[in-house]
Coordinates of C-alpha atoms in Angstrom, one line a residue:
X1278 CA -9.1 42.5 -42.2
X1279 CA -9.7 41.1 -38.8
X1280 CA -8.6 44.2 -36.3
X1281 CA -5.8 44.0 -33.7
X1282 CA -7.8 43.5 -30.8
X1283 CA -9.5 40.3 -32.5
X1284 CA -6.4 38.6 -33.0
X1285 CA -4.8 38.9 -29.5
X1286 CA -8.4 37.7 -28.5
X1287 CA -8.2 34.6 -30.8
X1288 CA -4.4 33.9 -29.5
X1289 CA -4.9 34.0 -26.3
X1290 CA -8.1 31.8 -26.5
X1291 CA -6.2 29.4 -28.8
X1292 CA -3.5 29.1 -26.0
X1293 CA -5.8 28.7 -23.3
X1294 CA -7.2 26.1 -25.1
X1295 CA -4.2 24.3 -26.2
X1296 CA -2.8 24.1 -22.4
X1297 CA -6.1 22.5 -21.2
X1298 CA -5.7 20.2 -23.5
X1299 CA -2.2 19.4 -22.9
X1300 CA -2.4 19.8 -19.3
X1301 CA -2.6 16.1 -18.5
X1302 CA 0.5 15.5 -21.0
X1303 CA 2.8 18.4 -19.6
X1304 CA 1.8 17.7 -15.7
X1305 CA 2.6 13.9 -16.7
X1306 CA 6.2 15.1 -18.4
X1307 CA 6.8 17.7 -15.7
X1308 CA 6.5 14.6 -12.8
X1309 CA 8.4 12.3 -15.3
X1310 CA 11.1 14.8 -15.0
X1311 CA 11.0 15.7 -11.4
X1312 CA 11.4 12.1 -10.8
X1313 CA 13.6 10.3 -12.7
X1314 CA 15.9 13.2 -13.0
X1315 CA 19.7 12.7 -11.3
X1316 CA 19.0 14.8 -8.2
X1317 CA 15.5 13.1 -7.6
X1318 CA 17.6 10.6 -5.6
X1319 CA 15.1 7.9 -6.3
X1320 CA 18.4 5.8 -7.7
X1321 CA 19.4 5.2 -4.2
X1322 CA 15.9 4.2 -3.8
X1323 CA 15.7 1.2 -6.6
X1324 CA 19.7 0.5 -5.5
X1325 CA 20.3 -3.2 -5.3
X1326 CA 20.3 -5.1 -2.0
X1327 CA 20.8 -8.4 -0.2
X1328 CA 19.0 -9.6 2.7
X1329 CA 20.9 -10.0 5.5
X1330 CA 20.6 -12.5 7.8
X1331 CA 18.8 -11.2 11.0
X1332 CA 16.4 -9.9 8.4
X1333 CA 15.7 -13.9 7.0
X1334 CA 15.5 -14.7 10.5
X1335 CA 12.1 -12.7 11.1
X1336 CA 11.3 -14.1 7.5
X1337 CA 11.3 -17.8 9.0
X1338 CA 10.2 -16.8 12.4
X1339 CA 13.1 -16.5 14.6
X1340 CA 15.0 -14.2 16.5
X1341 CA 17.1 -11.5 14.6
X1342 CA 19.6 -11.7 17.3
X1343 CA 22.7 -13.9 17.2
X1344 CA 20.8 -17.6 17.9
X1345 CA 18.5 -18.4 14.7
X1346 CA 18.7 -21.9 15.6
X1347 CA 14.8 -24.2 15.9
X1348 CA 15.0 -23.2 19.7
X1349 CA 15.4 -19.9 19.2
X1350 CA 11.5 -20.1 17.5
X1351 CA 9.2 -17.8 19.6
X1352 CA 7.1 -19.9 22.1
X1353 CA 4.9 -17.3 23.0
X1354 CA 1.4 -16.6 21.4
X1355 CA 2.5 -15.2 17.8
X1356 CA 0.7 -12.4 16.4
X1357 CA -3.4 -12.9 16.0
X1358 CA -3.7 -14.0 12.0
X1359 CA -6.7 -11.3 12.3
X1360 CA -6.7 -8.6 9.3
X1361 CA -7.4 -4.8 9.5
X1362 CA -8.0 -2.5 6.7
X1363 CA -9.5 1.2 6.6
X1364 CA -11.5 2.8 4.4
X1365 CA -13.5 6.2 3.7
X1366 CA -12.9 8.0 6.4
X1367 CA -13.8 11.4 3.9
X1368 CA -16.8 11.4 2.3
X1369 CA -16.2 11.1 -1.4
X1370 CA -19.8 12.9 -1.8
X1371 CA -18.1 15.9 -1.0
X1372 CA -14.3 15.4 -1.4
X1373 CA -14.4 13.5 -4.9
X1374 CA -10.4 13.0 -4.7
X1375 CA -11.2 10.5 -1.5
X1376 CA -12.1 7.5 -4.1
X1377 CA -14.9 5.3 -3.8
X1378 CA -14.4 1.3 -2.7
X1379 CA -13.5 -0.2 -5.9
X1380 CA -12.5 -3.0 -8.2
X1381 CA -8.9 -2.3 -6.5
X1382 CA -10.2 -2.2 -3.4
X1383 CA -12.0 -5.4 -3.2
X1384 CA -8.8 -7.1 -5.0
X1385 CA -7.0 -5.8 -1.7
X1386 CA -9.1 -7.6 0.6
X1387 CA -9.7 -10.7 -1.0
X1388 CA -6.1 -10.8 -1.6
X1389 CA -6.2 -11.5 2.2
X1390 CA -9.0 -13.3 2.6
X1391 CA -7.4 -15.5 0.1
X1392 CA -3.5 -15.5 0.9
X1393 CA -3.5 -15.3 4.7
X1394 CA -6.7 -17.0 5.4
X1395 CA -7.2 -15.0 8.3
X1396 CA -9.2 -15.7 11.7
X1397 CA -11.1 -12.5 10.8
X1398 CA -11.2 -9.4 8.4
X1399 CA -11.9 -6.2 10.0
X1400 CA -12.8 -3.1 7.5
X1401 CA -12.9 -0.1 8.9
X1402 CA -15.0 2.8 7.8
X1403 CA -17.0 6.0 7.9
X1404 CA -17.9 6.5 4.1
X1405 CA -18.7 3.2 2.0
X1406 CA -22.3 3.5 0.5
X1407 CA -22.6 4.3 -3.4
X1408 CA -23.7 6.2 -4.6
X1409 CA -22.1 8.1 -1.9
X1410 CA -24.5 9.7 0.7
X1411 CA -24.3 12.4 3.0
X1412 CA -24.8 10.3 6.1
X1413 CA -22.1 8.1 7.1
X1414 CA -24.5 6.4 8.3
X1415 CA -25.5 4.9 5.0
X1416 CA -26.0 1.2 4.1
X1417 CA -22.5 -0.2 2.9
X1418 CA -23.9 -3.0 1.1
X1419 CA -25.5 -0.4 -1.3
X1420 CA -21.4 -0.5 -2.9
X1421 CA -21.1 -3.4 -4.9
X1422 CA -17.7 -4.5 -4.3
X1423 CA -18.7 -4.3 -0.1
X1424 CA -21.8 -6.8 -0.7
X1425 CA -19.7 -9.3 -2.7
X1426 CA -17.2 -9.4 0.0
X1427 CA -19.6 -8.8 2.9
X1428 CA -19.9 -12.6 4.0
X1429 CA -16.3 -12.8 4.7
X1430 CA -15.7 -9.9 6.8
X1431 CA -16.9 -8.1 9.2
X1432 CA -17.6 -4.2 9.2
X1433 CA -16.9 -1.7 11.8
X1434 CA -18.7 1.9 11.4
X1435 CA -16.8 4.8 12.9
X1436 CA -18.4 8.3 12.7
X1437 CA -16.6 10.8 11.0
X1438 CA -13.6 13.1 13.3
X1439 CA -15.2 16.3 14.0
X1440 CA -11.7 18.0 14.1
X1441 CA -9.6 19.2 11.4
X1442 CA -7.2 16.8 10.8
X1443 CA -5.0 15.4 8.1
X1444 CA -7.2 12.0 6.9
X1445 CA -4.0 10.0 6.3
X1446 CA -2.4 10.5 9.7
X1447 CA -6.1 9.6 11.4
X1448 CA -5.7 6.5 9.3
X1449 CA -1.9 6.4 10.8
X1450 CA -3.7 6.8 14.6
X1451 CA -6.0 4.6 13.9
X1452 CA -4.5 1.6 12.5
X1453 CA -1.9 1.8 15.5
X1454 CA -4.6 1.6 18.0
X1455 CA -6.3 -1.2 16.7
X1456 CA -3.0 -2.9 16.6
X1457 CA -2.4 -2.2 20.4
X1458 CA -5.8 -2.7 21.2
X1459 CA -6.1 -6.2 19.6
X1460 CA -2.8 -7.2 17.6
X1461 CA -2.7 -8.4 14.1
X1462 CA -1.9 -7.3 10.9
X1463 CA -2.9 -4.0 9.1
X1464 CA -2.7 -3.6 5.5
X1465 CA -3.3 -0.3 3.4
X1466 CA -6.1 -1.1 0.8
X1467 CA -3.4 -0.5 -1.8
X1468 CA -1.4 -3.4 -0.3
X1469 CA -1.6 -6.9 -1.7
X1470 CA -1.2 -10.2 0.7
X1471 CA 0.5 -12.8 -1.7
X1472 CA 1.8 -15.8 0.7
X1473 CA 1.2 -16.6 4.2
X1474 CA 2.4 -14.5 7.3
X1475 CA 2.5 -17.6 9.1
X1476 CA 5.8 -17.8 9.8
X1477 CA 6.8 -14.2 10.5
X1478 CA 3.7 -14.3 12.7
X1479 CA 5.8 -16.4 15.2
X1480 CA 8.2 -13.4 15.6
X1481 CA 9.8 -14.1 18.7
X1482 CA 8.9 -11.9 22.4
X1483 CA 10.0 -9.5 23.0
X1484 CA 9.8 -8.6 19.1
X1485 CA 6.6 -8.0 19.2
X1486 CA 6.1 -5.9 16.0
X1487 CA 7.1 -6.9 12.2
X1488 CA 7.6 -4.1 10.0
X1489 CA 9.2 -4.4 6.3
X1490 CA 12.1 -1.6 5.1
X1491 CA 11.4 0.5 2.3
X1492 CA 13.7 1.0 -0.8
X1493 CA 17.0 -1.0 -1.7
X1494 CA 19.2 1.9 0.8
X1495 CA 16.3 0.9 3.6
X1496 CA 15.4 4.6 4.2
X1497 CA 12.4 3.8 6.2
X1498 CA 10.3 1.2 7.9
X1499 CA 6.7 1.9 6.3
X1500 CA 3.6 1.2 8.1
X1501 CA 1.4 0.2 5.1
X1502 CA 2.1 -3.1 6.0
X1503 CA 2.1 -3.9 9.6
X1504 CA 2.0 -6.9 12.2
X1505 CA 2.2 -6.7 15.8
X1506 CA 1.2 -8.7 19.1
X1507 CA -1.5 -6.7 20.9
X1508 CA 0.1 -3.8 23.7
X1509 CA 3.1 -3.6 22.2
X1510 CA 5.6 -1.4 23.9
X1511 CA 6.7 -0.3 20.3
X1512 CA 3.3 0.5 18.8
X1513 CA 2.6 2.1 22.3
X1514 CA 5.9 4.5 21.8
X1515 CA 5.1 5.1 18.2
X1516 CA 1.4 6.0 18.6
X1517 CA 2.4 8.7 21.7
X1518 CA 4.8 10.3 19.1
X1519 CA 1.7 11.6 17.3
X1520 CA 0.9 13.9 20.0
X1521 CA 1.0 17.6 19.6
X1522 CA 2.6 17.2 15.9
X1523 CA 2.0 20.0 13.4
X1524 CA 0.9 17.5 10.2
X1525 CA 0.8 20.5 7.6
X1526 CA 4.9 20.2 7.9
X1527 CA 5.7 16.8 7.2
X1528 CA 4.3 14.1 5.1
X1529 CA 5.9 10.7 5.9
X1530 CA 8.5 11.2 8.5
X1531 CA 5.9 9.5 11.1
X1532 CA 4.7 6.5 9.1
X1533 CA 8.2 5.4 7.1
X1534 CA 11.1 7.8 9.1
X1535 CA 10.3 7.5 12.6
X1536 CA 9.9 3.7 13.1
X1537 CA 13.1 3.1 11.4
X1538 CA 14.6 5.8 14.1
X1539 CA 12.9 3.8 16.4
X1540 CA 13.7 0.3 15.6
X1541 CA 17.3 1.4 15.5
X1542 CA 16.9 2.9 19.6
X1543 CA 14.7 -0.4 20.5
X1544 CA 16.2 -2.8 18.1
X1545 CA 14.5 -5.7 20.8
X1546 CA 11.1 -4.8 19.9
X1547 CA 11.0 -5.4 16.9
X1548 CA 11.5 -7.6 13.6
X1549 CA 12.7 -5.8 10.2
X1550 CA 12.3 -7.5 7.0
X1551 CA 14.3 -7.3 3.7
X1552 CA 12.6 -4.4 1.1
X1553 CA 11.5 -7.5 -1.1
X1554 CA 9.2 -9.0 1.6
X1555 CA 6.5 -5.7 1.1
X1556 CA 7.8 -3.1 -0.8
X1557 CA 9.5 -3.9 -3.6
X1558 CA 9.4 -2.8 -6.3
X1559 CA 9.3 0.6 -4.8
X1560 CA 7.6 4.1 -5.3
X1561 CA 10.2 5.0 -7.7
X1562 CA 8.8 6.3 -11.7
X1563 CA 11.0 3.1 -13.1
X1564 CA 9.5 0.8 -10.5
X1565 CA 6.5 1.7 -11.2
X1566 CA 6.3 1.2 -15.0
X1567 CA 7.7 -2.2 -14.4
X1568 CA 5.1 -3.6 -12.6
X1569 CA 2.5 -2.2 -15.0
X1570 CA 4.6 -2.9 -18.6
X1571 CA 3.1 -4.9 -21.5
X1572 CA 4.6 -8.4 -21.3
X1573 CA 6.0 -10.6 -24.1
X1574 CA 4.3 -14.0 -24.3
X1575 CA 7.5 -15.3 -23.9
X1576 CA 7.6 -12.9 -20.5
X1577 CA 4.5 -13.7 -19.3
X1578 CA 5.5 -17.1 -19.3
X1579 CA 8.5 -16.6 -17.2
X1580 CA 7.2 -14.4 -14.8
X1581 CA 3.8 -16.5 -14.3
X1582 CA 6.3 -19.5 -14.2
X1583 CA 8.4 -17.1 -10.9
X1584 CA 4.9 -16.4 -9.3
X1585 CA 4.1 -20.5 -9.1
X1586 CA 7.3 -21.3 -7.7
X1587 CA 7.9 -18.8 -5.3
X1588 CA 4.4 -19.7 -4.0
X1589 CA 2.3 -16.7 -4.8
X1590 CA 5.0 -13.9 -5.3
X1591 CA 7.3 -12.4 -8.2
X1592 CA 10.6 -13.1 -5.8
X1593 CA 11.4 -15.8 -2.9
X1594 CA 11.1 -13.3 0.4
X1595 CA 8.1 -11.4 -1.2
X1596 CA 4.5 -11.8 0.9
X1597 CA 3.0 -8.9 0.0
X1598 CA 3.2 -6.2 -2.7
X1599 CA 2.4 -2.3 -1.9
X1600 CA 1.0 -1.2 -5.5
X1601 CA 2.1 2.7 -4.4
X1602 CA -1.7 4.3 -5.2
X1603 CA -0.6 7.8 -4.9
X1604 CA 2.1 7.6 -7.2
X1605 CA 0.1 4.3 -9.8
X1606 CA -3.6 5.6 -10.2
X1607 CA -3.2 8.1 -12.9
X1608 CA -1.1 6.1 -15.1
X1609 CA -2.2 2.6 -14.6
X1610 CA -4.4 1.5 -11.2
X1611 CA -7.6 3.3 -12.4
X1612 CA -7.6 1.9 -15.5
X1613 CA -7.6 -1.8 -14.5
X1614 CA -11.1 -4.0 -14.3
X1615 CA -11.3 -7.9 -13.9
X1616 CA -11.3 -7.8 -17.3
X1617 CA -8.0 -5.9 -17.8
X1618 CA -6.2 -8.3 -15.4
X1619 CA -7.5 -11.2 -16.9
X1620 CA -6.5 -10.3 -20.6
X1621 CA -3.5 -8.0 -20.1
X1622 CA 0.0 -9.6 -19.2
X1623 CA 1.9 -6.9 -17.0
X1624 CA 3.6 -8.4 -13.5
X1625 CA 0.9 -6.9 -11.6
X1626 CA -1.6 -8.4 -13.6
X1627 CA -0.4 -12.0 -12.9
X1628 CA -0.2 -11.5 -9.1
X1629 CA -3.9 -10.3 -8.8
X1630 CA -5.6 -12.9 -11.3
X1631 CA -6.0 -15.5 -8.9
X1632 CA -7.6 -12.9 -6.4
X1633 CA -10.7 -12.7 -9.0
X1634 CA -13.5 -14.4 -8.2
X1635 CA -15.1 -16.6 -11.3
X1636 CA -18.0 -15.0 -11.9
X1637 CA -16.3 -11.6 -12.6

């Protein structure tokens, strides 16, 4: 007869056991509730929208205000068709959750070398070498994905911050000061040039800065996708808000929040476009899942047959797509490889496939 003591010993092990085990399962049921639930409010997120018309305007290149006639077409320098992205500034030696410059990674870029064929692609960096090293000083081109692309752009080193500091919001800093420093466009490296800018490049002066709304009820502007004319009086404004602010309270209300707060008070510096043109589909568990679905043959077809006629792009205003890496990696983004994108049909699979080079 097994004593007493034994048997609580061999329940509670067996329960320990079992949670592990189901942890990933329950943690992935536990966020599918929290988010799709009736309070989550993400419904107001997916709600359906039109573009309205001042929107368009930026779209083609023109002035949101009244007059989107030919001559109201900027004839000012438009923004420089010159690319920045950053990447590892935490060392992934150390901080494993950081990420390493991958497969996704190099899509992101070549996505922009290819789409937008820019005057220059800046990456921006402390950490890139892999196996990752303690000295940021490391040779890059020891990564494999940073040597295949290293002919087309151009790397720019910066040491590690010595502060303590939250590494998204020095990304947030930084990407505004290259902007005001040198104009251009910034893209997160989970954002996904599709067509041209050319166009919404020629935004009109004084609006100097092209930012795309977030979600069908346009709750924010986010900044993962950004285009601005160098010493802008908006990026200026929005960079000195970052001052003195207390990072461990807030999340996003100073890269998606604030500039739609601010584009509302300076509505002349700026050029908003529809949710479609960068960031839809949204964040939202729903959203999500559709771009990352198994497609029919039949769907495939239709959706391949969307992407060719809207020039690069599952809808006509899209240009870029933000694939959402916080809330995509664990169910779909880190399972994807060239061969995964060339052999499974899901909608983000058919956007990326021409990004691949040949001899992957």
């Amino acid at each position: 007869m097994v004593p007493r003591n034994a048997s609580r010993l061999l329940v509670i092990v067996s329960a320990v056991a079992l949670t592990y085990v189901l942890s990933p399962y329950l943690y992935r049921f536990g966020d599918y509730v929290r988010q799709t639930n009736p309070l989550s409010g993400q419904k107001w997120i997916e709600q359906a929208f039109q573009p309205t018309e001042p929107e368009l305007a930026c779209l083609r290149g023109q002035s949101p205000a009244a007059d989107h006639s030919a001559a109201a077409v900027s004839s000012t320098d438009p923004i420089p068709n010159v690319v920045h992205f950053i990447y590892g500034l935490k060392n992934p030696l150390n901080n494993p959750g950081a990420g390493r410059f991958d497969f996704l990674s190099y899509l992101a870029v070549r996505s922009a070398i290819v789409s937008l064929r820019p005057d220059a692609v800046y990456l921006h960096y402390s950490y890139l070498a892999d196996p990752p090293s303690p000295d940021d000083d490391a040779d890059p081109l020891t990564n494999p994905w940073i040597r295949r692309l290293s002919p087309h752009i151009k790397l720019v080193h910066h040491h590690p911050s010595s502060t303590k500091v939250q590494y998204a919001h020095l990304s947030d800093t930084m990407r505004l000061n290259f902007l005001l420093e040198q104009g251009g466009i910034y893209l997160d490296i989970d954002a996904f040039a599709l067509r041209s800018f050319d166009k919404l490049l020629q935004s009109p002066h004084p609006h100097d800065v092209v930012l795309g709304a977030e979600g069908g009820n346009r709750w924010g502007l986010c900044n993962a996708v950004i285009a601005a004319r160098a010493n802008s009086s908006f990026v200026a404004r929005w960079l000195a808000s970052y001052e003195n602010v207390d990072f461990s309270r807030e999340w996003n209300y100073h890269s998606v929040l604030l500039p739609k707060d601010m584009a509302r008070d300076h509505p002349e510096e700026v050029c908003t476009l529809p949710p479609d043109a960068f960031f839809w589909p949204t964040w939202t568990w729903r959203h999500i899942d559709w771009m990352h679905e198994p497609l029919s043959r039949q769907q495939a077809i239709f959706w391949q047959g969307e992407i060719d006629r809207h020039g690069g792009g599952l809808f006509e205003n899209q240009r870029a797509y933000h694939a959402w890496g916080q809330m995509a990696w664990d169910r779909y983004l880190k399972k994807l490889t060239p061969a995964v994108v060339r052999t499974k049909d899901t909608r983000f699979n058919l956007l990326m496939r021409r990004f691949i080079e040949k001899d992957l």
